[in-house]
Short mmCIF file of C-alpha atoms in Angstrom, two decimals:
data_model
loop_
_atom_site.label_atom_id
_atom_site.label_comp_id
_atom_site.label_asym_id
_atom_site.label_seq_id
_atom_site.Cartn_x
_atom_site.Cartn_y
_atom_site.Cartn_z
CA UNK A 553 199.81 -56.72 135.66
CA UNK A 554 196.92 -55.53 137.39
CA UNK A 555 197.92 -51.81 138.37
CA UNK A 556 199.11 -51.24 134.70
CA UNK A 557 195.72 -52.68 133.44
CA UNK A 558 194.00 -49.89 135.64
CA UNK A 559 196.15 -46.50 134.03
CA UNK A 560 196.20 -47.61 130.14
CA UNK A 561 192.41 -46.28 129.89
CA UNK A 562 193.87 -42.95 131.70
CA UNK A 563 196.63 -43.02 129.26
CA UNK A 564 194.55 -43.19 126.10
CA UNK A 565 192.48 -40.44 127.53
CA UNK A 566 195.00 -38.12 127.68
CA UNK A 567 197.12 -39.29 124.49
CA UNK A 568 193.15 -38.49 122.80
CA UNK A 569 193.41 -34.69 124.61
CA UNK A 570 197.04 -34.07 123.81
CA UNK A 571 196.83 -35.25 120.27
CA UNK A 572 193.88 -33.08 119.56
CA UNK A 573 196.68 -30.00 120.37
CA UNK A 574 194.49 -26.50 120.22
CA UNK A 575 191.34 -28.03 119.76
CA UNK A 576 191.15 -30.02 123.35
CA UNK A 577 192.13 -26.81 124.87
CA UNK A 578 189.74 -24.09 123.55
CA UNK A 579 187.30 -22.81 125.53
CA UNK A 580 184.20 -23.11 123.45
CA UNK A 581 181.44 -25.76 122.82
CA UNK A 582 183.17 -26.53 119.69
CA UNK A 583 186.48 -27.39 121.03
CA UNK A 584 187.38 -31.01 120.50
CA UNK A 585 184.43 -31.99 118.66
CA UNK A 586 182.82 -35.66 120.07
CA UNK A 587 186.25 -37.88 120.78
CA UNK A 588 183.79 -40.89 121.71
CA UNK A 589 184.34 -39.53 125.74
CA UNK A 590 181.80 -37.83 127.60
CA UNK A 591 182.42 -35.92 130.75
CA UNK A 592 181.81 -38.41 133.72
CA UNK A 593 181.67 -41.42 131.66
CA UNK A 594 182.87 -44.35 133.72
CA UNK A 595 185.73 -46.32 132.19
CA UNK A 596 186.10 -49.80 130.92
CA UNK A 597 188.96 -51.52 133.29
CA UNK A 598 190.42 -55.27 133.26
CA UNK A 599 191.26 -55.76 136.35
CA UNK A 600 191.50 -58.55 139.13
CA UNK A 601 189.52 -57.72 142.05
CA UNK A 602 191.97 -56.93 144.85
CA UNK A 603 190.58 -59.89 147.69
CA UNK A 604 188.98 -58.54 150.53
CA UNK A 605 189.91 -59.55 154.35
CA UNK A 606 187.10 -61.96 155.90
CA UNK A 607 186.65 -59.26 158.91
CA UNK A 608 186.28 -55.83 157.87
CA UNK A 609 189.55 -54.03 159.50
CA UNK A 610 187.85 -50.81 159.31
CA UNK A 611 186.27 -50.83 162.92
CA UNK A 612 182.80 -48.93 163.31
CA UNK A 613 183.71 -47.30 166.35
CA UNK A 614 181.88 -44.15 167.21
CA UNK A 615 183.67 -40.99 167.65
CA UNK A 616 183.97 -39.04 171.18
CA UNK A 617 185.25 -35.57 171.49
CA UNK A 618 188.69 -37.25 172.46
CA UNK A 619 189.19 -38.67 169.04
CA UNK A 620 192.63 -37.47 168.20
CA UNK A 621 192.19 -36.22 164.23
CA UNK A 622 195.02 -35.51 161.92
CA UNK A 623 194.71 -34.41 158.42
CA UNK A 624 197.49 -34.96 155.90
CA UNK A 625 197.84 -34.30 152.06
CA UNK A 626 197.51 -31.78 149.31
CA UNK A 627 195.27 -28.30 148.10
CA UNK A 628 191.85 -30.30 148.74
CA UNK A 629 192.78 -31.39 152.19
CA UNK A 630 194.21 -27.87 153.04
CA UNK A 631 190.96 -25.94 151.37
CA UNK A 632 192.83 -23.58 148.70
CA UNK A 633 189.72 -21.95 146.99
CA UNK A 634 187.92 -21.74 150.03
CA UNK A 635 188.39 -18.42 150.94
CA UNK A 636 190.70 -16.90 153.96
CA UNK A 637 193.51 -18.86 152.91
CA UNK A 638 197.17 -18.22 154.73
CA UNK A 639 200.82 -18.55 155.08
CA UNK A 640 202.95 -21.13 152.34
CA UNK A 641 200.32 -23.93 152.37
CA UNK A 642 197.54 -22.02 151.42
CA UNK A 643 195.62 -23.08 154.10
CA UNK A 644 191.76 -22.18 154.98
CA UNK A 645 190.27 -22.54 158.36
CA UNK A 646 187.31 -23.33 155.64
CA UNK A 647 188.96 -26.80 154.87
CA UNK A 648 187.48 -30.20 154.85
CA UNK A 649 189.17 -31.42 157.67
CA UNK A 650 188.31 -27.86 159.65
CA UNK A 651 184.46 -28.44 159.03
CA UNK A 652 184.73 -31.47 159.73
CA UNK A 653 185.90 -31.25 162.86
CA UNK A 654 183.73 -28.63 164.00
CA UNK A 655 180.79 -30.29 163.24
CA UNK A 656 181.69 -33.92 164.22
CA UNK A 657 183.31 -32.66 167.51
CA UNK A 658 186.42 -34.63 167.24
CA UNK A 659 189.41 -33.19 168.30
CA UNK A 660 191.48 -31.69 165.27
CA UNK A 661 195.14 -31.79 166.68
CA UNK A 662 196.99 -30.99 163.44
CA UNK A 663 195.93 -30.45 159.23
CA UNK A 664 199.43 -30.84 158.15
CA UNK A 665 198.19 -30.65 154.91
CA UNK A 666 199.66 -28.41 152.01
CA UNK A 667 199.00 -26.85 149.03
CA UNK A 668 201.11 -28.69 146.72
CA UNK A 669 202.03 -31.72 148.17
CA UNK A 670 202.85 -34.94 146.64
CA UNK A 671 203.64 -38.15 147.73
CA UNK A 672 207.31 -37.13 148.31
CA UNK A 673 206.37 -33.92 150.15
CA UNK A 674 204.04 -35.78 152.42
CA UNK A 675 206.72 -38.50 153.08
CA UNK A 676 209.01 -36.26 154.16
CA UNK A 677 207.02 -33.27 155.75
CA UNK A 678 203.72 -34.52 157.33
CA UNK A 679 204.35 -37.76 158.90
CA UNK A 680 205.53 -36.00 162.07
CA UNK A 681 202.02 -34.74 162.45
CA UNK A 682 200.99 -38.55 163.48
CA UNK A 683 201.34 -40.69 166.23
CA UNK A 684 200.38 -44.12 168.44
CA UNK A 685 197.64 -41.73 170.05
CA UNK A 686 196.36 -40.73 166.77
CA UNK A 687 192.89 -42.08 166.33
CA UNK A 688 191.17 -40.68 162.92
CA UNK A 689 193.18 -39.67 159.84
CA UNK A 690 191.84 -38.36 156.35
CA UNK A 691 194.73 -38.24 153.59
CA UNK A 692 194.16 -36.62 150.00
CA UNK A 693 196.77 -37.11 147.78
CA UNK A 694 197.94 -37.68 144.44
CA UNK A 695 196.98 -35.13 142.53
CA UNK A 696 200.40 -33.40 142.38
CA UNK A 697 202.41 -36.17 141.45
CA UNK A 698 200.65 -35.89 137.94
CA UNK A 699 201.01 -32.11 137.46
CA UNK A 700 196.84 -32.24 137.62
CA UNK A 701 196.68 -28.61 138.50
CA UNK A 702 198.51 -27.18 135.97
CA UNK A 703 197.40 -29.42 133.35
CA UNK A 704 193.90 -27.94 134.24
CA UNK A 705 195.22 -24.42 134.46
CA UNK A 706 197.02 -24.42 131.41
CA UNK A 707 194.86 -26.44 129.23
CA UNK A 708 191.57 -23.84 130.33
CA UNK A 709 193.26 -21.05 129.62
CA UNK A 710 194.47 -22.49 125.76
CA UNK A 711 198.51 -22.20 126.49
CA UNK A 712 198.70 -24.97 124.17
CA UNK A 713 202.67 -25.91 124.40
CA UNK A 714 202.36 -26.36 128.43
CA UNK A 715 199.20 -27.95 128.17
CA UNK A 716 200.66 -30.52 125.84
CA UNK A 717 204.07 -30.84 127.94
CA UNK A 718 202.13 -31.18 131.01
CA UNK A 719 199.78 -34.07 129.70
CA UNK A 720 202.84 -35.74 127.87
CA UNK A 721 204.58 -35.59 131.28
CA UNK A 722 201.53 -37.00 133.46
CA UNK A 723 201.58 -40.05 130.84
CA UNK A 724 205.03 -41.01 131.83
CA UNK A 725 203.93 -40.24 136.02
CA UNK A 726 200.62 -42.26 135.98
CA UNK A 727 202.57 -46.05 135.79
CA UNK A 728 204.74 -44.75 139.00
CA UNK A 729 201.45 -43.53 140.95
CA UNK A 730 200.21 -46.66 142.73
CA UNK A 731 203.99 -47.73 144.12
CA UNK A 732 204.37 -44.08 145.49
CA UNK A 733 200.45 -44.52 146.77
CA UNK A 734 201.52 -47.79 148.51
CA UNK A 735 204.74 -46.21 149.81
CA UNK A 736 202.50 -43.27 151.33
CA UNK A 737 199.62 -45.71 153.03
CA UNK A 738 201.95 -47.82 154.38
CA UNK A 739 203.93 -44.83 156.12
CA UNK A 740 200.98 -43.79 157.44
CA UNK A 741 199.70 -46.87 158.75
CA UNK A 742 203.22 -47.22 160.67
CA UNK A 743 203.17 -43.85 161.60
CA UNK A 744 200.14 -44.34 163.40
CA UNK A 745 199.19 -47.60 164.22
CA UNK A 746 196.06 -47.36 166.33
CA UNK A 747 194.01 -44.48 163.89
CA UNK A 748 191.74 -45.20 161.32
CA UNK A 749 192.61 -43.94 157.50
CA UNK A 750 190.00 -42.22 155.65
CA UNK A 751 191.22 -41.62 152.06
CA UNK A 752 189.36 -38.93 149.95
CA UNK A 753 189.24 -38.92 146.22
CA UNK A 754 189.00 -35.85 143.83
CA UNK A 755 185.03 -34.87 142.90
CA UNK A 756 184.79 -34.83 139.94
CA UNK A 757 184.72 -30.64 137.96
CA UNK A 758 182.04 -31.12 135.41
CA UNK A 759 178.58 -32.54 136.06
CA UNK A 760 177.72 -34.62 133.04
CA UNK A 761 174.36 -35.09 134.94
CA UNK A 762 173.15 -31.34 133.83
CA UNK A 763 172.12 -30.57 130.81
CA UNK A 764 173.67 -27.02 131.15
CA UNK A 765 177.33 -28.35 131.86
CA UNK A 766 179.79 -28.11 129.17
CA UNK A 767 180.66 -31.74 127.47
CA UNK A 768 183.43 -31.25 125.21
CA UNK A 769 186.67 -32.54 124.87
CA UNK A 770 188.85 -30.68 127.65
CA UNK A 771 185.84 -31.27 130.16
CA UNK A 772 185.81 -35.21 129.10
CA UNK A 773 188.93 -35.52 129.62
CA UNK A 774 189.65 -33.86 132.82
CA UNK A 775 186.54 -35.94 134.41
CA UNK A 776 188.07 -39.17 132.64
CA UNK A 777 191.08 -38.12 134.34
CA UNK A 778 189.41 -37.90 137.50
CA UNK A 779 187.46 -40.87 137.34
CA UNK A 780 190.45 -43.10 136.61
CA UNK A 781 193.00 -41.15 139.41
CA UNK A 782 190.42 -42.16 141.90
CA UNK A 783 190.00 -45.68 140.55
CA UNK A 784 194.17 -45.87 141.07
CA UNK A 785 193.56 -44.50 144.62
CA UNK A 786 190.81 -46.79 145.06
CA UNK A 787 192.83 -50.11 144.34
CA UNK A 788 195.87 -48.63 146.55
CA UNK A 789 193.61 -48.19 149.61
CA UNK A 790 191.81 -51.73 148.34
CA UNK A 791 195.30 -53.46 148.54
CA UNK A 792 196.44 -51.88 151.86
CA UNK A 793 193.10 -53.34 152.95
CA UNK A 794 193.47 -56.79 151.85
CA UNK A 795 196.60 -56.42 154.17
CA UNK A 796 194.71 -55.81 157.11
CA UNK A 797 195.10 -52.36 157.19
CA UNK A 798 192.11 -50.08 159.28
CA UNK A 799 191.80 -48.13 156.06
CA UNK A 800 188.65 -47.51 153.50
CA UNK A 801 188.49 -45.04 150.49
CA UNK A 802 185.91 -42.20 150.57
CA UNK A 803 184.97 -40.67 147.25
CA UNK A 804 182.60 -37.15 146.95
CA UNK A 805 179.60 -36.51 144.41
CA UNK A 806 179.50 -33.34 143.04
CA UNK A 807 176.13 -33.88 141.10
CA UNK A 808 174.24 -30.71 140.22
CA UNK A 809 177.38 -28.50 141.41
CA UNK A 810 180.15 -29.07 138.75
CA UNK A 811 181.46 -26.49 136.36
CA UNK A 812 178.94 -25.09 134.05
CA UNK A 813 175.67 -25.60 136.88
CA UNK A 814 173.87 -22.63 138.15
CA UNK A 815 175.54 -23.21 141.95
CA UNK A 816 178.96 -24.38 141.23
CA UNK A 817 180.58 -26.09 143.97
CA UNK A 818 184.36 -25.40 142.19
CA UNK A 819 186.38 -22.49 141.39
CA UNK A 820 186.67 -21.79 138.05
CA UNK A 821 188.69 -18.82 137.67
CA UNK A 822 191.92 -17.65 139.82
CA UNK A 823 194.70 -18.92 141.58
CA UNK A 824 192.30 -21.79 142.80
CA UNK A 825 190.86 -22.59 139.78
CA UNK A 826 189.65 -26.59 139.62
CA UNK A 827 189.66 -26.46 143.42
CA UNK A 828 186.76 -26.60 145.84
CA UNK A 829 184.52 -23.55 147.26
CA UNK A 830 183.43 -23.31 150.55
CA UNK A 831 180.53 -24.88 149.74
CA UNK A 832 182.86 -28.16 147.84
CA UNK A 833 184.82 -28.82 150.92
CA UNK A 834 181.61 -28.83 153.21
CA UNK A 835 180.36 -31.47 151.18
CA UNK A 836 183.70 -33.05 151.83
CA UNK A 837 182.75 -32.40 155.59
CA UNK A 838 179.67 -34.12 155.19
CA UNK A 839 180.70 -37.14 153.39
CA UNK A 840 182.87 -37.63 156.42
CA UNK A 841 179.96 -36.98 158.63
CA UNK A 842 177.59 -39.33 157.32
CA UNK A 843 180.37 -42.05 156.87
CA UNK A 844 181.54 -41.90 160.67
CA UNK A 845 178.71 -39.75 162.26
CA UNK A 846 179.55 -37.61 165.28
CA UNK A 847 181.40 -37.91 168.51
CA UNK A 848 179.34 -39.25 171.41
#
């Protein structure tokens, strides 16, 4: 079975992390020791390459400043740890979507993002956001459904019984992810049947690409984690392709900005700890800029 191929590597990542109890979550260059994982390291995968459509259905269309934008999804797409954040979703005028908006010139009518979303909250809360007029759409989502925030949280800050719940809990979520990822795309698709669908993956917290970053077991793991939650994100949007669908995956480098570099691009303290800074979610901006340029 091809998705199930794709999550056993996450799975032995995080059975490694949760079996090594207190010593995957201390804080200290010791913790964990060398479990054969270093932070960033891609993982090995069997699986079938999902087919690609002859015609690409993502159109290269430019963008005016009547593109009709709507954002959807989670903490990343509403900019928690950005700074100025408001009201129940946390939300930043600092956001992804916000920048990118402003700087592209398209014309953000809703981010009905929120802090906290998961698959099931965007299914039944954000949809309304989108329409037959809606041209552009970025979606980042996910995340949640695994618990990835407070596994981070909890496992930083050594609570060693919720860390291990949480990770034992995300094991038995991370077969279920790409069915409620295909539910999710193909909602959105309906919902708005003449837009394009940008998804955006989760960058990545450490940068095993600096010598100064911390590699040790929790920071191996949450980057394995990372790598392989976008790899299940990837295949979703891959499949929904193969369909026919006007939808393409866009994934954002953090290198020479991750935890433990002189000009971190990630919080890594707070109520938005593992989350974005102003300065992440521009990048964010800019990945979107130099993927579908400016309107015209």
């Amino acid at each position: 079975m091809r998705r199930r191929a794709i999550v056993i590597p996450i799975i032995a990542v995080v059975a490694v992390c949760a079996l090594a109890g207190g010593a995957a979550i201390a804080w200290s260059a010791n913790a964990g020791g060398d479990d054969g994982i270093r932070a960033g390291a891609p993982l090995r995968q069997e699986t079938t390459p999902t087919p690609t459509p002859t015609v690409d259905p993502f159109p290269d269309e430019p963008l005016t400043p009547d593109t009709r934008y709507v954002a959807l999804g989670d903490s990343f797409a509403a900019g928690m740890g950005a700074g100025d954040e408001t009201g129940r979703c946390v939300s930043s005028p600092k956001s992804y979507p916000d920048v990118f908006a402003e700087e592209s010139g398209v014309d953000l009518i809703a981010n009905a993002s929120c802090s906290g979303a998961t698959t099931s909250d965007l299914l039944k809360r954000q949809l309304i956001a989108l329409d037959d007029r809606t041209d552009l759409v970025t979606l980042s989502i996910g995340g949640n459904d695994l618990g990835v925030a407070d596994i981070a949280s909890d496992c930083a800050a050594g609570k060693a019984i919720p860390c291990r719940n949480e990770l034992s809990s995300a094991l038995s979520l991370l077969n279920v992810l790409p069915d409620r990822l295909d539910a999710v795309y193909t909602a959105v698709a309906k919902a708005a049947p003449n837009a394009r669908i940008v998804v955006t993956g989760y960058a990545l917290m450490y940068d095993a690409s600096d010598p100064n970053a911390p590699d040790f077991g929790l920071a191996a793991a949450i980057n394995a984690a990372t790598v392989g939650l976008n790899e299940v994100i990837r295949t979703a949007v891959d499949e929904q392709r193969a369909k026919g669908v006007p939808m393409m995956f866009l994934g954002v480098n953090f290198d020479g900005h991750g935890i433990g570099n002189k000009t971190p691009w990630v919080n890594t303290t707070g109520f938005a700890a593992f989350h974005p800074t102003a300065a992440g979610y521009r990048e964010y901006a800019s990945a979107l800029i130099r993927t579908l340029g400016k309107a015209q």
